[in-house]
Amino acid sequence: MNQRHIFGTVFWLESAIAGGVFVVIAIILLVSLVRRRARVGLVASQRQDNRKLEISYAVVLAAFAAFLVSYTAWQNHRETGANASTAPAGHASSSAQGSGAPSKPVTVNVTAFQWCWQFGYPQAPGSLKVSDNCQGGKVPTLVVPTGREIRIHLTSKDVIHSMWVPALRYKMDAFPDHVNSFTIKIDKAGRWVGRCAEFCGERHSKMHFWLKAVPPDEYKHWVQQHAAHAGGAQA
Amino acid sequence: MTVPATSDPADTRTAEPDGWLGWLTTTDHKRIGLLTLATSVVLLFLMGILALIMRGQLAQPGEDLIDAHTYNQVFTIHGSGMIYLVMTPFAIGLGVYLVPLQVGAPALATPRTTLLGYWLYVLGALSMLCGFAIPSGAARSGWFSYPPLADSDYSPGAGPDLWVIGVAMSAIGILLMAWAVLWTVLRKRAIGMTMLRLPVFSWSMVVTCLMVLGAFPSLLAALVLLALGRGDPAIFDSNVWNIGYQHLFWFYGHPVVYVMFFPYLAAVAEVLAVFCGRRFFGYKATVLSLLVFAALSMSVWGHHMFTTGQASNDYYSLTSILLTVPAGAEYFGMLGTLVGGRIVFRTPMLFALAFIPQFLIGGLTGIMTGTPVIDYHVTDSYFIVAHFHYTLFAGSAFGLFAAVYYWFPKVTGVMLDERLGKIHFWLLVVGANLTFLPMFGLGYKGMPRRVNTYSSVDGFGLLNLLASCGAAVLAAGMIVFAVNILRSLLRRRRGGLAPMPDNPWNAHTLEWATSSPPPPENFTPDRPLPPITSNAPLLDLPMAQKEAEGANPGKTAQPGEPAGPAERSGL
Ligand code: HEM
Ligand SMILES: [Cu+2]
Ligand SMILES: [Cu+2]
């Protein structure tokens, strides 16, 4: 859950900064409202500017912006760096937390369509595909193994959709005639809701799916069982 | 509209036909400006009603007040209407009305094209709204109408066609008006009015109009592309045109955010200065920051496209976050003005004051959404809906109301009621925050935007209910506002109001040097232009002359304070 961790760090940092800035400005505002309320004997200052203060303030702001941009870009590269890891593996991060040797990522081809999802497993025998119609509460489940990298190739059959798993703090758009690829990795077993985040027409609000992470053994079992249905369309 | 009996005899010198025809064919910038302002305020109410319908539908999980097909039309027209037909035209309309007065010009540079611009805007609005009258309904693919969803395969019917035509017409109308305002500042300033003596508001219009001229053609190009795609949807089989549309659209779409911000920010700045009884602090820094802001704003559009996977994260994040520098400079000016001010709490000032922290929330969350790793989660969720309503509603619209309360006496010759104004203000503050603060939570928890309903297991019920209650408070506030406006106008028509001083707030800029409302030629021999010696010419006048100019006699030392009945008779 690389994305979730990075989101957590950066969101926390920026919220703290934003909170601090808000409090400072609110205090300046409130204090001047109280102290500068019009009353007999109080005269308004006629000062027009304060060049020195303005310039130093701008410099501080610029330095702050530069810090924020580079820090968050660095975090972004950590995230996409993991994304690009179809390259020969063995980098520190994956072996550090992994259970044993880093294995080849699991590939899933996700196809969005009006108004549901299809998950294809090209590495499984008989190129297993899972789908549903997202009606009457019947939504498809994207089953993946825990602890392994999952490489998602995302596209669409018709209009633009967006694949969002709020618990992962990540989404990516699904375009027709274009494939977006990214990598996720899930540390623990569980089931999370996924939604379509890009408006795609009448049933956009119903276009859900489940993301289900199971231990690798169970995953293997699940693949064999479903592949036995020879490209079966049910999950 | 009739000429009030108390106003300057110059009013009757107008060469224009009387009555309706006179208004509809006018070349007087004040009339065109007023038409634009009035039209956009009427549309503000209409679009607000659409918002209430949405908040009704979303108040509880699984509601069925309106179906998905209708909901999609409602959010599309609410968003499109608020942006294309309310906040942008109101901003430009303020410029059309005020800029010639503020620079001491008798008229706009190109009055006829301005009138044409107004009519295009009105026809555009009608075209967009007509969609509701046809069986297949109005446009329903959102205010940015991405293809392929918006092409004729996925959104058949005449509603979306009317939307494309309507947006294009109003955009051309705005372009023409912006051109007129810019040209007026550049070419028609009075003697002595140098560029560095322009009031902050006029400067904001210069920058705004530059952005309009730079960005709106890109919107027109996007609309042409969409129109072609509605003719032949096959072109959107190719990704190039889909992503190309997004680039064209957001090249317009981000700068327009500042078109809907600068004029309101500057209105707030003027109100702050006047009700602090001093010059705006850091004038030059503010002007410079507006220019930097506008230039940068043309380079940030891709931050709307981080999740497309087809835009450079680093570049757009860099330019977006750099915007904190000019934005920070503007906050510096506003706070600096207050810190040394002598603050008088009248209704325009209340709205201006609330603008500061409320817009700040929109701005700070804007830094977050400009950060790709955060944006991945929050974009296209209710977090974004909260973010842009904090900027557009809790920010810009508060500036809009500050402007209305502040300039209403200038434009009509009568004041708005203070008590009703304060009720309006407090209802809006409570309502806006109650409506939009919970939406940050909803988005964070995973509620996507543009959904017509949600299920009770999602856990979105409570926050949505709070937001809908807030909407009811907002509605109450807006009713008070409508009553206030209508009451003052009715009283003016009936007569019997004590005459108002021409400069009831002791304001600083030239529009207040002439009568209220101003005569057709703005400045006349008996109400001549005062000498222009700074960006606040009326502050520079010696005391005696101020009184002659119509400021509250005897009260000049206490800017912004109400003129009691005793003083009013001094006219
Ligand atoms: C100046 C005022 C306002 C502006 C400029 C504005 C602008 C917008 C825009 C641009 C959208 C996006 C439409 C789209 O997704 O295509 C929107 C959506 C929405 N607005 Fe407003 N709005 C304003 C006032 C309000 C008010 C007062 C309320 C609540 C009472 C409100 C409630 C909503 C709701 C519920 C949505 C739909 C969100 C969704 O379904 O995704 N808006 N607004
Ligand atoms: Cu969707
Ligand atoms: Cu933007």
PDB file of N, CA, C and O in Angstrom, chain A residues 17-27 29 57, chain B residues 261 265 324 327-328 330-332 334-335 353-368 387 390-392 394-396 440:
ATOM      1  N   ILE A  17       0.686  22.153   7.742  1.00  0.00           N
ATOM      2  CA  ILE A  17       1.109  23.477   7.268  1.00  0.00           C
ATOM      3  C   ILE A  17      -0.115  24.368   7.050  1.00  0.00           C
ATOM      4  O   ILE A  17      -0.173  25.511   7.501  1.00  0.00           O
ATOM      5  N   ALA A  18      -1.119  23.805   6.360  1.00  0.00           N
ATOM      6  CA  ALA A  18      -2.315  24.587   6.063  1.00  0.00           C
ATOM      7  C   ALA A  18      -2.980  25.045   7.352  1.00  0.00           C
ATOM      8  O   ALA A  18      -3.382  26.204   7.492  1.00  0.00           O
ATOM      9  N   GLY A  19      -3.061  24.131   8.321  1.00  0.00           N
ATOM     10  CA  GLY A  19      -3.662  24.488   9.597  1.00  0.00           C
ATOM     11  C   GLY A  19      -2.898  25.621  10.261  1.00  0.00           C
ATOM     12  O   GLY A  19      -3.488  26.585  10.753  1.00  0.00           O
ATOM     13  N   GLY A  20      -1.578  25.510  10.235  1.00  0.00           N
ATOM     14  CA  GLY A  20      -0.753  26.548  10.841  1.00  0.00           C
ATOM     15  C   GLY A  20      -0.974  27.898  10.178  1.00  0.00           C
ATOM     16  O   GLY A  20      -1.195  28.915  10.848  1.00  0.00           O
ATOM     17  N   VAL A  21      -0.937  27.902   8.851  1.00  0.00           N
ATOM     18  CA  VAL A  21      -1.131  29.155   8.118  1.00  0.00           C
ATOM     19  C   VAL A  21      -2.508  29.731   8.440  1.00  0.00           C
ATOM     20  O   VAL A  21      -2.660  30.936   8.698  1.00  0.00           O
ATOM     21  N   PHE A  22      -3.502  28.859   8.461  1.00  0.00           N
ATOM     22  CA  PHE A  22      -4.858  29.343   8.718  1.00  0.00           C
ATOM     23  C   PHE A  22      -4.942  29.993  10.100  1.00  0.00           C
ATOM     24  O   PHE A  22      -5.498  31.081  10.252  1.00  0.00           O
ATOM     25  N   VAL A  23      -4.353  29.330  11.069  1.00  0.00           N
ATOM     26  CA  VAL A  23      -4.429  29.859  12.435  1.00  0.00           C
ATOM     27  C   VAL A  23      -3.723  31.214  12.522  1.00  0.00           C
ATOM     28  O   VAL A  23      -4.256  32.173  13.087  1.00  0.00           O
ATOM     29  N   VAL A  24      -2.545  31.307  11.916  1.00  0.00           N
ATOM     30  CA  VAL A  24      -1.810  32.572  11.983  1.00  0.00           C
ATOM     31  C   VAL A  24      -2.640  33.697  11.359  1.00  0.00           C
ATOM     32  O   VAL A  24      -2.816  34.774  11.948  1.00  0.00           O
ATOM     33  N   ILE A  25      -3.181  33.429  10.166  1.00  0.00           N
ATOM     34  CA  ILE A  25      -3.943  34.486   9.498  1.00  0.00           C
ATOM     35  C   ILE A  25      -5.208  34.820  10.281  1.00  0.00           C
ATOM     36  O   ILE A  25      -5.576  35.990  10.440  1.00  0.00           O
ATOM     37  N   ALA A  26      -5.847  33.790  10.825  1.00  0.00           N
ATOM     38  CA  ALA A  26      -7.065  34.051  11.596  1.00  0.00           C
ATOM     39  C   ALA A  26      -6.745  34.908  12.816  1.00  0.00           C
ATOM     40  O   ALA A  26      -7.517  35.805  13.169  1.00  0.00           O
ATOM     41  N   ILE A  27      -5.601  34.644  13.431  1.00  0.00           N
ATOM     42  CA  ILE A  27      -5.253  35.443  14.616  1.00  0.00           C
ATOM     43  C   ILE A  27      -4.987  36.900  14.221  1.00  0.00           C
ATOM     44  O   ILE A  27      -5.515  37.829  14.848  1.00  0.00           O
ATOM     45  N   LEU A  29      -6.166  38.449  11.767  1.00  0.00           N
ATOM     46  CA  LEU A  29      -7.460  39.014  11.404  1.00  0.00           C
ATOM     47  C   LEU A  29      -8.248  39.404  12.659  1.00  0.00           C
ATOM     48  O   LEU A  29      -8.696  40.547  12.811  1.00  0.00           O
ATOM     49  N   TYR A  57       9.205  38.831   2.786  1.00  0.00           N
ATOM     50  CA  TYR A  57       8.046  37.928   2.815  1.00  0.00           C
ATOM     51  C   TYR A  57       7.973  37.106   1.532  1.00  0.00           C
ATOM     52  O   TYR A  57       7.801  35.881   1.567  1.00  0.00           O
TER      53      TYR A  57
ATOM     54  N   PHE B 261     -11.936  35.283  -9.941  1.00  0.00           N
ATOM     55  CA  PHE B 261     -11.349  35.537  -8.630  1.00  0.00           C
ATOM     56  C   PHE B 261     -10.828  36.974  -8.516  1.00  0.00           C
ATOM     57  O   PHE B 261     -11.200  37.704  -7.596  1.00  0.00           O
ATOM     58  N   LEU B 265     -11.612  39.652  -5.690  1.00  0.00           N
ATOM     59  CA  LEU B 265     -10.526  39.974  -4.760  1.00  0.00           C
ATOM     60  C   LEU B 265     -10.318  41.485  -4.711  1.00  0.00           C
ATOM     61  O   LEU B 265     -10.166  42.087  -3.640  1.00  0.00           O
ATOM     62  N   THR B 324       1.461  30.096  -4.871  1.00  0.00           N
ATOM     63  CA  THR B 324       1.367  30.565  -3.489  1.00  0.00           C
ATOM     64  C   THR B 324       2.090  31.897  -3.307  1.00  0.00           C
ATOM     65  O   THR B 324       1.729  32.661  -2.408  1.00  0.00           O
ATOM     66  N   ALA B 327      -0.212  34.740  -4.513  1.00  0.00           N
ATOM     67  CA  ALA B 327      -1.412  34.698  -3.677  1.00  0.00           C
ATOM     68  C   ALA B 327      -1.080  35.183  -2.276  1.00  0.00           C
ATOM     69  O   ALA B 327      -1.830  35.950  -1.666  1.00  0.00           O
ATOM     70  N   GLY B 328       0.075  34.755  -1.789  1.00  0.00           N
ATOM     71  CA  GLY B 328       0.510  35.204  -0.470  1.00  0.00           C
ATOM     72  C   GLY B 328       0.691  36.709  -0.431  1.00  0.00           C
ATOM     73  O   GLY B 328       0.344  37.365   0.550  1.00  0.00           O
ATOM     74  N   GLU B 330      -0.963  38.883  -2.076  1.00  0.00           N
ATOM     75  CA  GLU B 330      -2.259  39.544  -1.989  1.00  0.00           C
ATOM     76  C   GLU B 330      -2.823  39.499  -0.571  1.00  0.00           C
ATOM     77  O   GLU B 330      -3.400  40.477  -0.086  1.00  0.00           O
ATOM     78  N   TYR B 331      -2.622  38.365   0.066  1.00  0.00           N
ATOM     79  CA  TYR B 331      -3.067  38.289   1.464  1.00  0.00           C
ATOM     80  C   TYR B 331      -2.311  39.282   2.333  1.00  0.00           C
ATOM     81  O   TYR B 331      -2.855  39.859   3.265  1.00  0.00           O
ATOM     82  N   PHE B 332      -1.041  39.470   2.006  1.00  0.00           N
ATOM     83  CA  PHE B 332      -0.221  40.427   2.740  1.00  0.00           C
ATOM     84  C   PHE B 332      -0.846  41.816   2.660  1.00  0.00           C
ATOM     85  O   PHE B 332      -0.990  42.512   3.669  1.00  0.00           O
ATOM     86  N   MET B 334      -3.987  42.602   2.015  1.00  0.00           N
ATOM     87  CA  MET B 334      -5.277  42.704   2.710  1.00  0.00           C
ATOM     88  C   MET B 334      -5.074  42.804   4.212  1.00  0.00           C
ATOM     89  O   MET B 334      -5.680  43.644   4.891  1.00  0.00           O
ATOM     90  N   LEU B 335      -4.220  41.932   4.733  1.00  0.00           N
ATOM     91  CA  LEU B 335      -4.016  41.955   6.186  1.00  0.00           C
ATOM     92  C   LEU B 335      -3.308  43.235   6.619  1.00  0.00           C
ATOM     93  O   LEU B 335      -3.654  43.831   7.644  1.00  0.00           O
ATOM     94  N   LEU B 353     -14.534  40.920   4.886  1.00  0.00           N
ATOM     95  CA  LEU B 353     -13.756  40.282   5.955  1.00  0.00           C
ATOM     96  C   LEU B 353     -13.902  38.765   5.910  1.00  0.00           C
ATOM     97  O   LEU B 353     -12.937  38.033   6.081  1.00  0.00           O
ATOM     98  N   ALA B 354     -15.122  38.286   5.671  1.00  0.00           N
ATOM     99  CA  ALA B 354     -15.328  36.837   5.641  1.00  0.00           C
ATOM    100  C   ALA B 354     -14.624  36.205   4.446  1.00  0.00           C
ATOM    101  O   ALA B 354     -14.202  35.054   4.499  1.00  0.00           O
ATOM    102  N   PHE B 355     -14.498  36.984   3.388  1.00  0.00           N
ATOM    103  CA  PHE B 355     -13.776  36.491   2.209  1.00  0.00           C
ATOM    104  C   PHE B 355     -12.381  36.000   2.605  1.00  0.00           C
ATOM    105  O   PHE B 355     -11.907  34.989   2.106  1.00  0.00           O
ATOM    106  N   ILE B 356     -11.714  36.719   3.517  1.00  0.00           N
ATOM    107  CA  ILE B 356     -10.301  36.432   3.801  1.00  0.00           C
ATOM    108  C   ILE B 356     -10.101  35.008   4.329  1.00  0.00           C
ATOM    109  O   ILE B 356      -9.391  34.224   3.698  1.00  0.00           O
ATOM    110  N   PRO B 357     -10.715  34.621   5.440  1.00  0.00           N
ATOM    111  CA  PRO B 357     -10.467  33.244   5.894  1.00  0.00           C
ATOM    112  C   PRO B 357     -11.123  32.186   5.004  1.00  0.00           C
ATOM    113  O   PRO B 357     -10.591  31.099   4.858  1.00  0.00           O
ATOM    114  N   GLN B 358     -12.266  32.512   4.415  1.00  0.00           N
ATOM    115  CA  GLN B 358     -12.972  31.485   3.641  1.00  0.00           C
ATOM    116  C   GLN B 358     -12.245  31.182   2.337  1.00  0.00           C
ATOM    117  O   GLN B 358     -12.066  30.024   1.967  1.00  0.00           O
ATOM    118  N   PHE B 359     -11.825  32.229   1.656  1.00  0.00           N
ATOM    119  CA  PHE B 359     -11.064  31.945   0.441  1.00  0.00           C
ATOM    120  C   PHE B 359      -9.777  31.216   0.793  1.00  0.00           C
ATOM    121  O   PHE B 359      -9.317  30.352   0.055  1.00  0.00           O
ATOM    122  N   LEU B 360      -9.221  31.569   1.947  1.00  0.00           N
ATOM    123  CA  LEU B 360      -7.984  30.918   2.381  1.00  0.00           C
ATOM    124  C   LEU B 360      -8.144  29.399   2.445  1.00  0.00           C
ATOM    125  O   LEU B 360      -7.242  28.647   2.058  1.00  0.00           O
ATOM    126  N   ILE B 361      -9.290  28.947   2.924  1.00  0.00           N
ATOM    127  CA  ILE B 361      -9.510  27.497   2.977  1.00  0.00           C
ATOM    128  C   ILE B 361      -9.475  26.918   1.565  1.00  0.00           C
ATOM    129  O   ILE B 361      -8.838  25.900   1.309  1.00  0.00           O
ATOM    130  N   GLY B 362     -10.116  27.616   0.634  1.00  0.00           N
ATOM    131  CA  GLY B 362     -10.058  27.156  -0.751  1.00  0.00           C
ATOM    132  C   GLY B 362      -8.634  27.165  -1.288  1.00  0.00           C
ATOM    133  O   GLY B 362      -8.219  26.244  -1.981  1.00  0.00           O
ATOM    134  N   GLY B 363      -7.884  28.199  -0.945  1.00  0.00           N
ATOM    135  CA  GLY B 363      -6.527  28.313  -1.458  1.00  0.00           C
ATOM    136  C   GLY B 363      -5.600  27.255  -0.878  1.00  0.00           C
ATOM    137  O   GLY B 363      -4.813  26.636  -1.601  1.00  0.00           O
ATOM    138  N   LEU B 364      -5.696  27.036   0.432  1.00  0.00           N
ATOM    139  CA  LEU B 364      -4.800  26.055   1.058  1.00  0.00           C
ATOM    140  C   LEU B 364      -5.113  24.645   0.560  1.00  0.00           C
ATOM    141  O   LEU B 364      -4.202  23.852   0.308  1.00  0.00           O
ATOM    142  N   THR B 365      -6.392  24.342   0.397  1.00  0.00           N
ATOM    143  CA  THR B 365      -6.702  23.020  -0.143  1.00  0.00           C
ATOM    144  C   THR B 365      -6.316  22.951  -1.619  1.00  0.00           C
ATOM    145  O   THR B 365      -6.115  21.869  -2.157  1.00  0.00           O
ATOM    146  N   GLY B 366      -6.192  24.107  -2.247  1.00  0.00           N
ATOM    147  CA  GLY B 366      -5.707  24.139  -3.629  1.00  0.00           C
ATOM    148  C   GLY B 366      -4.250  23.709  -3.724  1.00  0.00           C
ATOM    149  O   GLY B 366      -3.851  23.046  -4.672  1.00  0.00           O
ATOM    150  N   ILE B 367      -3.458  24.082  -2.705  1.00  0.00           N
ATOM    151  CA  ILE B 367      -2.069  23.609  -2.694  1.00  0.00           C
ATOM    152  C   ILE B 367      -2.065  22.083  -2.617  1.00  0.00           C
ATOM    153  O   ILE B 367      -1.281  21.407  -3.283  1.00  0.00           O
ATOM    154  N   MET B 368      -2.981  21.560  -1.820  1.00  0.00           N
ATOM    155  CA  MET B 368      -3.043  20.095  -1.700  1.00  0.00           C
ATOM    156  C   MET B 368      -3.376  19.447  -3.035  1.00  0.00           C
ATOM    157  O   MET B 368      -2.735  18.483  -3.446  1.00  0.00           O
ATOM    158  N   HIS B 387     -13.471  22.031  -2.234  1.00  0.00           N
ATOM    159  CA  HIS B 387     -12.391  22.982  -2.557  1.00  0.00           C
ATOM    160  C   HIS B 387     -12.893  24.099  -3.471  1.00  0.00           C
ATOM    161  O   HIS B 387     -12.718  25.270  -3.180  1.00  0.00           O
ATOM    162  N   TYR B 390     -15.379  26.469  -1.871  1.00  0.00           N
ATOM    163  CA  TYR B 390     -14.742  27.436  -0.962  1.00  0.00           C
ATOM    164  C   TYR B 390     -14.133  28.593  -1.741  1.00  0.00           C
ATOM    165  O   TYR B 390     -14.214  29.744  -1.330  1.00  0.00           O
ATOM    166  N   THR B 391     -13.514  28.308  -2.879  1.00  0.00           N
ATOM    167  CA  THR B 391     -12.954  29.425  -3.637  1.00  0.00           C
ATOM    168  C   THR B 391     -14.059  30.223  -4.313  1.00  0.00           C
ATOM    169  O   THR B 391     -14.085  31.444  -4.244  1.00  0.00           O
ATOM    170  N   LEU B 392     -14.997  29.509  -4.972  1.00  0.00           N
ATOM    171  CA  LEU B 392     -15.967  30.219  -5.797  1.00  0.00           C
ATOM    172  C   LEU B 392     -17.125  30.789  -4.988  1.00  0.00           C
ATOM    173  O   LEU B 392     -17.594  31.883  -5.267  1.00  0.00           O
ATOM    174  N   ALA B 394     -17.673  30.537  -1.122  1.00  0.00           N
ATOM    175  CA  ALA B 394     -17.279  31.181   0.138  1.00  0.00           C
ATOM    176  C   ALA B 394     -16.255  32.284  -0.112  1.00  0.00           C
ATOM    177  O   ALA B 394     -16.098  33.194   0.690  1.00  0.00           O
ATOM    178  N   GLY B 395     -15.541  32.205  -1.237  1.00  0.00           N
ATOM    179  CA  GLY B 395     -14.613  33.259  -1.612  1.00  0.00           C
ATOM    180  C   GLY B 395     -15.261  34.250  -2.564  1.00  0.00           C
ATOM    181  O   GLY B 395     -15.859  35.240  -2.148  1.00  0.00           O
ATOM    182  N   SER B 396     -15.183  33.941  -3.849  1.00  0.00           N
ATOM    183  CA  SER B 396     -15.602  34.917  -4.855  1.00  0.00           C
ATOM    184  C   SER B 396     -17.020  35.436  -4.665  1.00  0.00           C
ATOM    185  O   SER B 396     -17.262  36.633  -4.801  1.00  0.00           O
ATOM    186  N   PHE B 440     -15.476  18.106   2.444  1.00  0.00           N
ATOM    187  CA  PHE B 440     -14.081  17.643   2.494  1.00  0.00           C
ATOM    188  C   PHE B 440     -14.039  16.227   3.071  1.00  0.00           C
ATOM    189  O   PHE B 440     -13.359  15.345   2.556  1.00  0.00           O
TER     190      PHE B 440
END
